[in-house]
Amino acid sequence: QLQASGGGLVQAGGSLRLTCTTSGFSFDDYVIGWFRQAPGKEREAVACNNPDGRVYYRDSVKGRFTISRDAAKGAVYLQMNGLRPEDTAVYSCAADARLFGESMLMVSSDYGGMDYWGKGTQVTVSS
């Protein structure tokens, strides 16, 4: 019910746009967020988008990444500019009907209560 796409290989300083497509639930009732996990590291929240339009970002991507949603298409996007090698990870999207505001950014790396998870897409940034 969630599928991430748009990953790829890009040079440092480049851009990618990730897409999270959704189905099977009421899109407007859910917070949608992007997470990433690099090899050997814990999963971390990157950004989240609330149904009322509020958006939140982890500090390391502020000013470089933009999250947006298209309710008509049931999709959430993550525009990533100024990519750095440390952004290399598998990026996944998730949806939850309770983690409003910036709560989704604050869940622990092993949080198991998310309503929906999508399969990830690999982002690799070369130096």
mmCIF file of N, CA and C in Angstrom:
data_model
loop_
_atom_site.group_PDB
_atom_site.id
_atom_site.type_symbol
_atom_site.label_atom_id
_atom_site.label_comp_id
_atom_site.label_asym_id
_atom_site.label_seq_id
_atom_site.Cartn_x
_atom_site.Cartn_y
_atom_site.Cartn_z
ATOM 1 N N GLN A 1 0.800 -1.221 0.000
ATOM 2 C CA GLN A 1 0.000 0.000 0.000
ATOM 3 C C GLN A 1 0.827 1.263 0.000
ATOM 4 N N LEU A 2 2.127 1.111 0.168
ATOM 5 C CA LEU A 2 3.066 2.218 -0.002
ATOM 6 C C LEU A 2 4.209 1.704 -0.855
ATOM 7 N N GLN A 3 4.631 2.525 -1.789
ATOM 8 C CA GLN A 3 5.743 2.129 -2.648
ATOM 9 C C GLN A 3 6.610 3.337 -2.909
ATOM 10 N N ALA A 4 7.885 3.221 -2.563
ATOM 11 C CA ALA A 4 8.839 4.297 -2.815
ATOM 12 C C ALA A 4 9.547 4.052 -4.142
ATOM 13 N N SER A 5 9.809 5.108 -4.870
ATOM 14 C CA SER A 5 10.533 5.013 -6.131
ATOM 15 C C SER A 5 11.295 6.303 -6.372
ATOM 16 N N GLY A 6 12.185 6.264 -7.348
ATOM 17 C CA GLY A 6 12.909 7.461 -7.740
ATOM 18 C C GLY A 6 14.355 7.503 -7.317
ATOM 19 N N GLY A 7 14.809 6.474 -6.612
ATOM 20 C CA GLY A 7 16.198 6.454 -6.189
ATOM 21 C C GLY A 7 17.141 6.260 -7.356
ATOM 22 N N GLY A 8 18.432 6.365 -7.070
ATOM 23 C CA GLY A 8 19.423 6.180 -8.115
ATOM 24 C C GLY A 8 20.789 6.599 -7.648
ATOM 25 N N LEU A 9 21.695 6.681 -8.604
ATOM 26 C CA LEU A 9 23.078 7.097 -8.345
ATOM 27 C C LEU A 9 23.264 8.512 -8.839
ATOM 28 N N VAL A 10 23.791 9.366 -7.990
ATOM 29 C CA VAL A 10 23.984 10.770 -8.344
ATOM 30 C C VAL A 10 25.284 11.267 -7.734
ATOM 31 N N GLN A 11 25.893 12.232 -8.368
ATOM 32 C CA GLN A 11 27.114 12.822 -7.821
ATOM 33 C C GLN A 11 26.782 13.808 -6.713
ATOM 34 N N ALA A 12 27.721 14.016 -5.849
ATOM 35 C CA ALA A 12 27.551 14.990 -4.772
ATOM 36 C C ALA A 12 27.155 16.344 -5.367
ATOM 37 N N GLY A 13 26.178 16.973 -4.728
ATOM 38 C CA GLY A 13 25.666 18.235 -5.223
ATOM 39 C C GLY A 13 24.473 18.085 -6.147
ATOM 40 N N GLY A 14 24.196 16.868 -6.571
ATOM 41 C CA GLY A 14 23.091 16.615 -7.481
ATOM 42 C C GLY A 14 21.751 16.525 -6.782
ATOM 43 N N SER A 15 20.734 16.183 -7.570
ATOM 44 C CA SER A 15 19.357 16.153 -7.067
ATOM 45 C C SER A 15 18.659 14.865 -7.463
ATOM 46 N N LEU A 16 17.718 14.461 -6.635
ATOM 47 C CA LEU A 16 16.817 13.362 -6.938
ATOM 48 C C LEU A 16 15.452 13.696 -6.375
ATOM 49 N N ARG A 17 14.426 13.149 -6.987
ATOM 50 C CA ARG A 17 13.069 13.311 -6.476
ATOM 51 C C ARG A 17 12.483 11.930 -6.210
ATOM 52 N N LEU A 18 12.174 11.658 -4.968
ATOM 53 C CA LEU A 18 11.570 10.386 -4.594
ATOM 54 C C LEU A 18 10.051 10.533 -4.572
ATOM 55 N N THR A 19 9.377 9.459 -4.922
ATOM 56 C CA THR A 19 7.924 9.430 -4.915
ATOM 57 C C THR A 19 7.440 8.275 -4.042
ATOM 58 N N CYS A 20 6.465 8.558 -3.213
ATOM 59 C CA CYS A 20 5.808 7.529 -2.411
ATOM 60 C C CYS A 20 4.351 7.463 -2.881
ATOM 61 N N THR A 21 4.002 6.372 -3.517
ATOM 62 C CA THR A 21 2.621 6.198 -3.960
ATOM 63 C C THR A 21 1.868 5.371 -2.931
ATOM 64 N N THR A 22 0.606 5.729 -2.706
ATOM 65 C CA THR A 22 -0.170 5.069 -1.666
ATOM 66 C C THR A 22 -1.477 4.519 -2.222
ATOM 67 N N SER A 23 -2.031 3.559 -1.532
ATOM 68 C CA SER A 23 -3.328 3.014 -1.894
ATOM 69 C C SER A 23 -3.870 2.241 -0.713
ATOM 70 N N GLY A 24 -5.186 2.106 -0.675
ATOM 71 C CA GLY A 24 -5.803 1.246 0.325
ATOM 72 C C GLY A 24 -6.125 1.888 1.646
ATOM 73 N N PHE A 25 -5.878 3.181 1.798
ATOM 74 C CA PHE A 25 -6.281 3.866 3.031
ATOM 75 C C PHE A 25 -6.618 5.305 2.693
ATOM 76 N N SER A 26 -7.238 5.973 3.664
ATOM 77 C CA SER A 26 -7.683 7.342 3.449
ATOM 78 C C SER A 26 -6.501 8.292 3.574
ATOM 79 N N PHE A 27 -5.949 8.678 2.434
ATOM 80 C CA PHE A 27 -4.712 9.457 2.372
ATOM 81 C C PHE A 27 -4.763 10.705 3.246
ATOM 82 N N ASP A 28 -5.898 11.399 3.242
ATOM 83 C CA ASP A 28 -5.998 12.681 3.945
ATOM 84 C C ASP A 28 -6.023 12.535 5.458
ATOM 85 N N ASP A 29 -6.101 11.321 5.977
ATOM 86 C CA ASP A 29 -6.132 11.099 7.419
ATOM 87 C C ASP A 29 -4.777 10.702 7.981
ATOM 88 N N TYR A 30 -3.769 10.632 7.121
ATOM 89 C CA TYR A 30 -2.484 10.076 7.538
ATOM 90 C C TYR A 30 -1.336 11.058 7.394
ATOM 91 N N VAL A 31 -0.433 10.989 8.344
ATOM 92 C CA VAL A 31 0.874 11.625 8.216
ATOM 93 C C VAL A 31 1.743 10.688 7.382
ATOM 94 N N ILE A 32 2.415 11.243 6.408
ATOM 95 C CA ILE A 32 3.321 10.462 5.566
ATOM 96 C C ILE A 32 4.736 10.957 5.807
ATOM 97 N N GLY A 33 5.646 10.034 5.994
ATOM 98 C CA GLY A 33 7.021 10.425 6.253
ATOM 99 C C GLY A 33 8.023 9.627 5.457
ATOM 100 N N TRP A 34 9.222 10.178 5.352
ATOM 101 C CA TRP A 34 10.336 9.494 4.692
ATOM 102 C C TRP A 34 11.371 9.132 5.747
ATOM 103 N N PHE A 35 11.878 7.938 5.645
ATOM 104 C CA PHE A 35 12.922 7.425 6.530
ATOM 105 C C PHE A 35 14.075 6.926 5.664
ATOM 106 N N ARG A 36 15.236 6.788 6.280
ATOM 107 C CA ARG A 36 16.360 6.225 5.549
ATOM 108 C C ARG A 36 17.213 5.383 6.476
ATOM 109 N N GLN A 37 17.891 4.437 5.877
ATOM 110 C CA GLN A 37 18.795 3.588 6.636
ATOM 111 C C GLN A 37 20.019 3.303 5.793
ATOM 112 N N ALA A 38 21.159 3.717 6.314
ATOM 113 C CA ALA A 38 22.433 3.462 5.655
ATOM 114 C C ALA A 38 23.026 2.160 6.192
ATOM 115 N N PRO A 39 23.882 1.514 5.433
ATOM 116 C CA PRO A 39 24.502 0.261 5.907
ATOM 117 C C PRO A 39 25.194 0.434 7.243
ATOM 118 N N GLY A 40 24.874 -0.429 8.184
ATOM 119 C CA GLY A 40 25.513 -0.393 9.487
ATOM 120 C C GLY A 40 25.000 0.688 10.417
ATOM 121 N N LYS A 41 23.976 1.397 9.985
ATOM 122 C CA LYS A 41 23.444 2.480 10.808
ATOM 123 C C LYS A 41 21.969 2.235 11.113
ATOM 124 N N GLU A 42 21.481 2.927 12.134
ATOM 125 C CA GLU A 42 20.084 2.803 12.490
ATOM 126 C C GLU A 42 19.209 3.605 11.527
ATOM 127 N N ARG A 43 17.966 3.159 11.431
ATOM 128 C CA ARG A 43 17.014 3.887 10.619
ATOM 129 C C ARG A 43 16.754 5.256 11.244
ATOM 130 N N GLU A 44 16.603 6.271 10.407
ATOM 131 C CA GLU A 44 16.311 7.615 10.921
ATOM 132 C C GLU A 44 15.224 8.279 10.089
ATOM 133 N N ALA A 45 14.444 9.078 10.739
ATOM 134 C CA ALA A 45 13.402 9.827 10.046
ATOM 135 C C ALA A 45 14.030 11.021 9.343
ATOM 136 N N VAL A 46 13.548 11.310 8.166
ATOM 137 C CA VAL A 46 14.092 12.402 7.359
ATOM 138 C C VAL A 46 13.137 13.592 7.308
ATOM 139 N N ALA A 47 11.883 13.331 7.020
ATOM 140 C CA ALA A 47 10.908 14.400 6.889
ATOM 141 C C ALA A 47 9.513 13.802 7.006
ATOM 142 N N CYS A 48 8.559 14.645 7.404
ATOM 143 C CA CYS A 48 7.181 14.173 7.454
ATOM 144 C C CYS A 48 6.240 15.284 7.009
ATOM 145 N N ASN A 49 5.113 14.867 6.481
ATOM 146 C CA ASN A 49 4.131 15.785 5.923
ATOM 147 C C ASN A 49 2.775 15.459 6.529
ATOM 148 N N ASN A 50 2.174 16.446 7.201
ATOM 149 C CA ASN A 50 0.891 16.264 7.851
ATOM 150 C C ASN A 50 -0.262 16.589 6.904
ATOM 151 N N PRO A 51 -1.435 16.034 7.143
ATOM 152 C CA PRO A 51 -2.593 16.327 6.291
ATOM 153 C C PRO A 51 -2.946 17.812 6.266
ATOM 154 N N ASP A 52 -2.624 18.543 7.340
ATOM 155 C CA ASP A 52 -2.942 19.974 7.364
ATOM 156 C C ASP A 52 -1.852 20.828 6.732
ATOM 157 N N GLY A 53 -0.858 20.193 6.161
ATOM 158 C CA GLY A 53 0.200 20.910 5.466
ATOM 159 C C GLY A 53 1.478 21.153 6.256
ATOM 160 N N ARG A 54 1.447 20.901 7.552
ATOM 161 C CA ARG A 54 2.664 21.098 8.335
ATOM 162 C C ARG A 54 3.721 20.075 7.898
ATOM 163 N N VAL A 55 4.934 20.574 7.762
ATOM 164 C CA VAL A 55 6.045 19.701 7.378
ATOM 165 C C VAL A 55 7.193 19.881 8.360
ATOM 166 N N TYR A 56 7.952 18.833 8.560
ATOM 167 C CA TYR A 56 9.071 18.854 9.489
ATOM 168 C C TYR A 56 10.228 18.071 8.886
ATOM 169 N N TYR A 57 11.443 18.514 9.232
ATOM 170 C CA TYR A 57 12.652 17.900 8.692
ATOM 171 C C TYR A 57 13.666 17.655 9.799
ATOM 172 N N ARG A 58 14.489 16.609 9.606
ATOM 173 C CA ARG A 58 15.625 16.466 10.506
ATOM 174 C C ARG A 58 16.625 17.557 10.150
ATOM 175 N N ASP A 59 17.419 17.952 11.137
ATOM 176 C CA ASP A 59 18.288 19.113 10.967
ATOM 177 C C ASP A 59 19.243 18.969 9.783
ATOM 178 N N SER A 60 19.756 17.775 9.557
ATOM 179 C CA SER A 60 20.795 17.599 8.543
ATOM 180 C C SER A 60 20.281 17.774 7.113
ATOM 181 N N VAL A 61 18.972 17.798 6.910
ATOM 182 C CA VAL A 61 18.454 17.959 5.547
ATOM 183 C C VAL A 61 17.701 19.271 5.361
ATOM 184 N N LYS A 62 17.551 20.043 6.412
ATOM 185 C CA LYS A 62 16.845 21.315 6.295
ATOM 186 C C LYS A 62 17.540 22.215 5.282
ATOM 187 N N GLY A 63 16.731 22.824 4.426
ATOM 188 C CA GLY A 63 17.277 23.696 3.398
ATOM 189 C C GLY A 63 17.705 22.970 2.138
ATOM 190 N N ARG A 64 17.772 21.638 2.183
ATOM 191 C CA ARG A 64 18.170 20.863 1.007
ATOM 192 C C ARG A 64 17.036 19.968 0.503
ATOM 193 N N PHE A 65 16.242 19.429 1.412
ATOM 194 C CA PHE A 65 15.159 18.515 1.054
ATOM 195 C C PHE A 65 13.814 19.221 1.224
ATOM 196 N N THR A 66 12.864 18.862 0.363
ATOM 197 C CA THR A 66 11.513 19.386 0.466
ATOM 198 C C THR A 66 10.519 18.250 0.328
ATOM 199 N N ILE A 67 9.623 18.125 1.298
ATOM 200 C CA ILE A 67 8.583 17.106 1.238
ATOM 201 C C ILE A 67 7.270 17.776 0.855
ATOM 202 N N SER A 68 6.503 17.117 -0.007
ATOM 203 C CA SER A 68 5.229 17.677 -0.438
ATOM 204 C C SER A 68 4.266 16.529 -0.713
ATOM 205 N N ARG A 69 2.981 16.849 -0.736
ATOM 206 C CA ARG A 69 1.998 15.822 -1.001
ATOM 207 C C ARG A 69 1.015 16.276 -2.057
ATOM 208 N N ASP A 70 0.503 15.318 -2.811
ATOM 209 C CA ASP A 70 -0.522 15.546 -3.824
ATOM 210 C C ASP A 70 -1.684 14.635 -3.471
ATOM 211 N N ALA A 71 -2.713 15.216 -2.851
ATOM 212 C CA ALA A 71 -3.836 14.410 -2.393
ATOM 213 C C ALA A 71 -4.585 13.770 -3.562
ATOM 214 N N ALA A 72 -4.658 14.462 -4.676
ATOM 215 C CA ALA A 72 -5.380 13.928 -5.836
ATOM 216 C C ALA A 72 -4.739 12.641 -6.350
ATOM 217 N N LYS A 73 -3.430 12.567 -6.217
ATOM 218 C CA LYS A 73 -2.709 11.385 -6.683
ATOM 219 C C LYS A 73 -2.380 10.422 -5.545
ATOM 220 N N GLY A 74 -2.653 10.823 -4.320
ATOM 221 C CA GLY A 74 -2.290 9.966 -3.193
ATOM 222 C C GLY A 74 -0.806 9.733 -3.124
ATOM 223 N N ALA A 75 -0.039 10.776 -3.371
ATOM 224 C CA ALA A 75 1.412 10.622 -3.435
ATOM 225 C C ALA A 75 2.113 11.662 -2.573
ATOM 226 N N VAL A 76 3.263 11.295 -2.080
ATOM 227 C CA VAL A 76 4.123 12.208 -1.334
ATOM 228 C C VAL A 76 5.486 12.181 -1.989
ATOM 229 N N TYR A 77 6.080 13.365 -2.125
ATOM 230 C CA TYR A 77 7.353 13.497 -2.814
ATOM 231 C C TYR A 77 8.431 13.988 -1.853
ATOM 232 N N LEU A 78 9.647 13.611 -2.149
ATOM 233 C CA LEU A 78 10.799 14.138 -1.415
ATOM 234 C C LEU A 78 11.796 14.641 -2.451
ATOM 235 N N GLN A 79 11.846 15.951 -2.601
ATOM 236 C CA GLN A 79 12.813 16.567 -3.499
ATOM 237 C C GLN A 79 14.105 16.749 -2.734
ATOM 238 N N MET A 80 15.173 16.167 -3.225
ATOM 239 C CA MET A 80 16.459 16.206 -2.542
ATOM 240 C C MET A 80 17.466 16.933 -3.414
ATOM 241 N N ASN A 81 17.897 18.078 -2.942
ATOM 242 C CA ASN A 81 18.901 18.881 -3.636
ATOM 243 C C ASN A 81 20.174 18.933 -2.805
ATOM 244 N N GLY A 82 21.260 19.288 -3.443
ATOM 245 C CA GLY A 82 22.519 19.393 -2.716
ATOM 246 C C GLY A 82 22.897 18.109 -2.018
ATOM 247 N N LEU A 83 22.724 16.985 -2.706
ATOM 248 C CA LEU A 83 22.980 15.694 -2.076
ATOM 249 C C LEU A 83 24.446 15.526 -1.690
ATOM 250 N N ARG A 84 24.635 14.839 -0.589
ATOM 251 C CA ARG A 84 25.965 14.587 -0.035
ATOM 252 C C ARG A 84 26.192 13.077 0.079
ATOM 253 N N PRO A 85 27.417 12.635 0.089
ATOM 254 C CA PRO A 85 27.679 11.193 0.258
ATOM 255 C C PRO A 85 27.013 10.620 1.507
ATOM 256 N N GLU A 86 26.919 11.406 2.544
ATOM 257 C CA GLU A 86 26.297 10.916 3.782
ATOM 258 C C GLU A 86 24.779 10.748 3.675
ATOM 259 N N ASP A 87 24.200 11.181 2.564
ATOM 260 C CA ASP A 87 22.775 10.951 2.315
ATOM 261 C C ASP A 87 22.531 9.565 1.709
ATOM 262 N N THR A 88 23.584 8.868 1.379
ATOM 263 C CA THR A 88 23.450 7.536 0.807
ATOM 264 C C THR A 88 22.749 6.596 1.778
ATOM 265 N N ALA A 89 21.660 5.971 1.309
ATOM 266 C CA ALA A 89 20.856 5.090 2.164
ATOM 267 C C ALA A 89 19.719 4.503 1.339
ATOM 268 N N VAL A 90 19.039 3.546 1.947
ATOM 269 C CA VAL A 90 17.754 3.101 1.403
ATOM 270 C C VAL A 90 16.682 3.980 2.014
ATOM 271 N N TYR A 91 15.903 4.612 1.156
ATOM 272 C CA TYR A 91 14.853 5.517 1.599
ATOM 273 C C TYR A 91 13.506 4.807 1.493
ATOM 274 N N SER A 92 12.729 4.886 2.575
ATOM 275 C CA SER A 92 11.411 4.268 2.620
ATOM 276 C C SER A 92 10.390 5.294 3.080
ATOM 277 N N CYS A 93 9.141 5.062 2.713
ATOM 278 C CA CYS A 93 8.085 5.946 3.200
ATOM 279 C C CYS A 93 7.170 5.164 4.147
ATOM 280 N N ALA A 94 6.525 5.909 5.024
ATOM 281 C CA ALA A 94 5.650 5.315 6.020
ATOM 282 C C ALA A 94 4.444 6.206 6.237
ATOM 283 N N ALA A 95 3.364 5.624 6.717
ATOM 284 C CA ALA A 95 2.134 6.367 6.981
ATOM 285 C C ALA A 95 1.592 5.975 8.340
ATOM 286 N N ASP A 96 1.078 6.985 9.043
ATOM 287 C CA ASP A 96 0.495 6.718 10.349
ATOM 288 C C ASP A 96 -0.618 7.712 10.634
ATOM 289 N N ALA A 97 -1.665 7.225 11.289
ATOM 290 C CA ALA A 97 -2.828 8.062 11.571
ATOM 291 C C ALA A 97 -2.791 8.682 12.951
ATOM 292 N N ARG A 98 -1.670 8.510 13.671
ATOM 293 C CA ARG A 98 -1.602 9.060 15.029
ATOM 294 C C ARG A 98 -0.407 9.965 15.262
ATOM 295 N N LEU A 99 0.648 9.824 14.501
ATOM 296 C CA LEU A 99 1.888 10.570 14.730
ATOM 297 C C LEU A 99 1.854 11.929 14.067
ATOM 298 N N PHE A 100 0.914 12.777 14.524
ATOM 299 C CA PHE A 100 0.766 14.089 13.921
ATOM 300 C C PHE A 100 1.831 15.064 14.409
ATOM 301 N N GLY A 101 1.889 16.212 13.741
ATOM 302 C CA GLY A 101 2.907 17.190 14.068
ATOM 303 C C GLY A 101 4.265 16.673 13.665
ATOM 304 N N GLU A 102 5.246 16.800 14.528
ATOM 305 C CA GLU A 102 6.589 16.295 14.242
ATOM 306 C C GLU A 102 6.853 14.980 14.955
ATOM 307 N N SER A 103 5.815 14.354 15.460
ATOM 308 C CA SER A 103 5.982 13.114 16.222
ATOM 309 C C SER A 103 6.649 12.019 15.409
ATOM 310 N N MET A 104 6.334 11.970 14.110
ATOM 311 C CA MET A 104 6.910 10.911 13.300
ATOM 312 C C MET A 104 8.435 11.027 13.230
ATOM 313 N N LEU A 105 8.944 12.237 13.328
ATOM 314 C CA LEU A 105 10.392 12.420 13.297
ATOM 315 C C LEU A 105 11.052 11.970 14.598
ATOM 316 N N MET A 106 10.260 11.793 15.633
ATOM 317 C CA MET A 106 10.823 11.536 16.956
ATOM 318 C C MET A 106 10.739 10.070 17.372
ATOM 319 N N VAL A 107 10.193 9.213 16.509
ATOM 320 C CA VAL A 107 10.086 7.808 16.890
ATOM 321 C C VAL A 107 11.473 7.183 16.924
ATOM 322 N N SER A 108 11.613 6.172 17.744
ATOM 323 C CA SER A 108 12.894 5.479 17.847
ATOM 324 C C SER A 108 13.168 4.703 16.572
ATOM 325 N N SER A 109 14.417 4.342 16.400
ATOM 326 C CA SER A 109 14.820 3.660 15.168
ATOM 327 C C SER A 109 14.163 2.292 15.029
ATOM 328 N N ASP A 110 13.755 1.702 16.135
ATOM 329 C CA ASP A 110 13.142 0.380 16.084
ATOM 330 C C ASP A 110 11.634 0.436 16.356
ATOM 331 N N TYR A 111 11.039 1.612 16.178
ATOM 332 C CA TYR A 111 9.609 1.771 16.420
ATOM 333 C C TYR A 111 8.824 0.824 15.535
ATOM 334 N N GLY A 112 7.951 0.048 16.148
ATOM 335 C CA GLY A 112 7.210 -0.959 15.406
ATOM 336 C C GLY A 112 5.731 -0.682 15.283
ATOM 337 N N GLY A 113 5.310 0.549 15.611
ATOM 338 C CA GLY A 113 3.892 0.838 15.620
ATOM 339 C C GLY A 113 3.358 1.575 14.414
ATOM 340 N N MET A 114 4.198 1.761 13.380
ATOM 341 C CA MET A 114 3.740 2.485 12.197
ATOM 342 C C MET A 114 2.626 1.714 11.508
ATOM 343 N N ASP A 115 1.620 2.443 11.038
ATOM 344 C CA ASP A 115 0.504 1.773 10.379
ATOM 345 C C ASP A 115 0.918 1.096 9.073
ATOM 346 N N TYR A 116 1.686 1.806 8.276
ATOM 347 C CA TYR A 116 2.090 1.269 6.973
ATOM 348 C C TYR A 116 3.540 1.616 6.673
ATOM 349 N N TRP A 117 4.227 0.660 6.059
ATOM 350 C CA TRP A 117 5.589 0.878 5.564
ATOM 351 C C TRP A 117 5.625 0.480 4.095
ATOM 352 N N GLY A 118 6.434 1.218 3.344
ATOM 353 C CA GLY A 118 6.630 0.837 1.965
ATOM 354 C C GLY A 118 8.019 0.285 1.746
ATOM 355 N N LYS A 119 8.185 -0.464 0.675
ATOM 356 C CA LYS A 119 9.516 -0.937 0.312
ATOM 357 C C LYS A 119 10.369 0.252 -0.109
ATOM 358 N N GLY A 120 11.640 0.164 0.175
ATOM 359 C CA GLY A 120 12.523 1.293 -0.035
ATOM 360 C C GLY A 120 13.096 1.400 -1.430
ATOM 361 N N THR A 121 13.775 2.514 -1.630
ATOM 362 C CA THR A 121 14.485 2.763 -2.881
ATOM 363 C C THR A 121 15.887 3.241 -2.524
ATOM 364 N N GLN A 122 16.881 2.741 -3.247
ATOM 365 C CA GLN A 122 18.271 3.043 -2.931
ATOM 366 C C GLN A 122 18.680 4.398 -3.502
ATOM 367 N N VAL A 123 19.299 5.193 -2.653
ATOM 368 C CA VAL A 123 19.896 6.456 -3.075
ATOM 369 C C VAL A 123 21.393 6.365 -2.790
ATOM 370 N N THR A 124 22.194 6.561 -3.821
ATOM 371 C CA THR A 124 23.638 6.510 -3.671
ATOM 372 C C THR A 124 24.230 7.807 -4.189
ATOM 373 N N VAL A 125 24.995 8.482 -3.337
ATOM 374 C CA VAL A 125 25.617 9.741 -3.696
ATOM 375 C C VAL A 125 27.119 9.549 -3.722
ATOM 376 N N SER A 126 27.716 9.745 -4.871
ATOM 377 C CA SER A 126 29.158 9.561 -5.012
ATOM 378 C C SER A 126 29.885 10.880 -4.782
ATOM 379 N N SER A 127 31.084 10.778 -4.265
ATOM 380 C CA SER A 127 31.850 11.995 -3.968
ATOM 381 C C SER A 127 32.697 12.419 -5.150
#
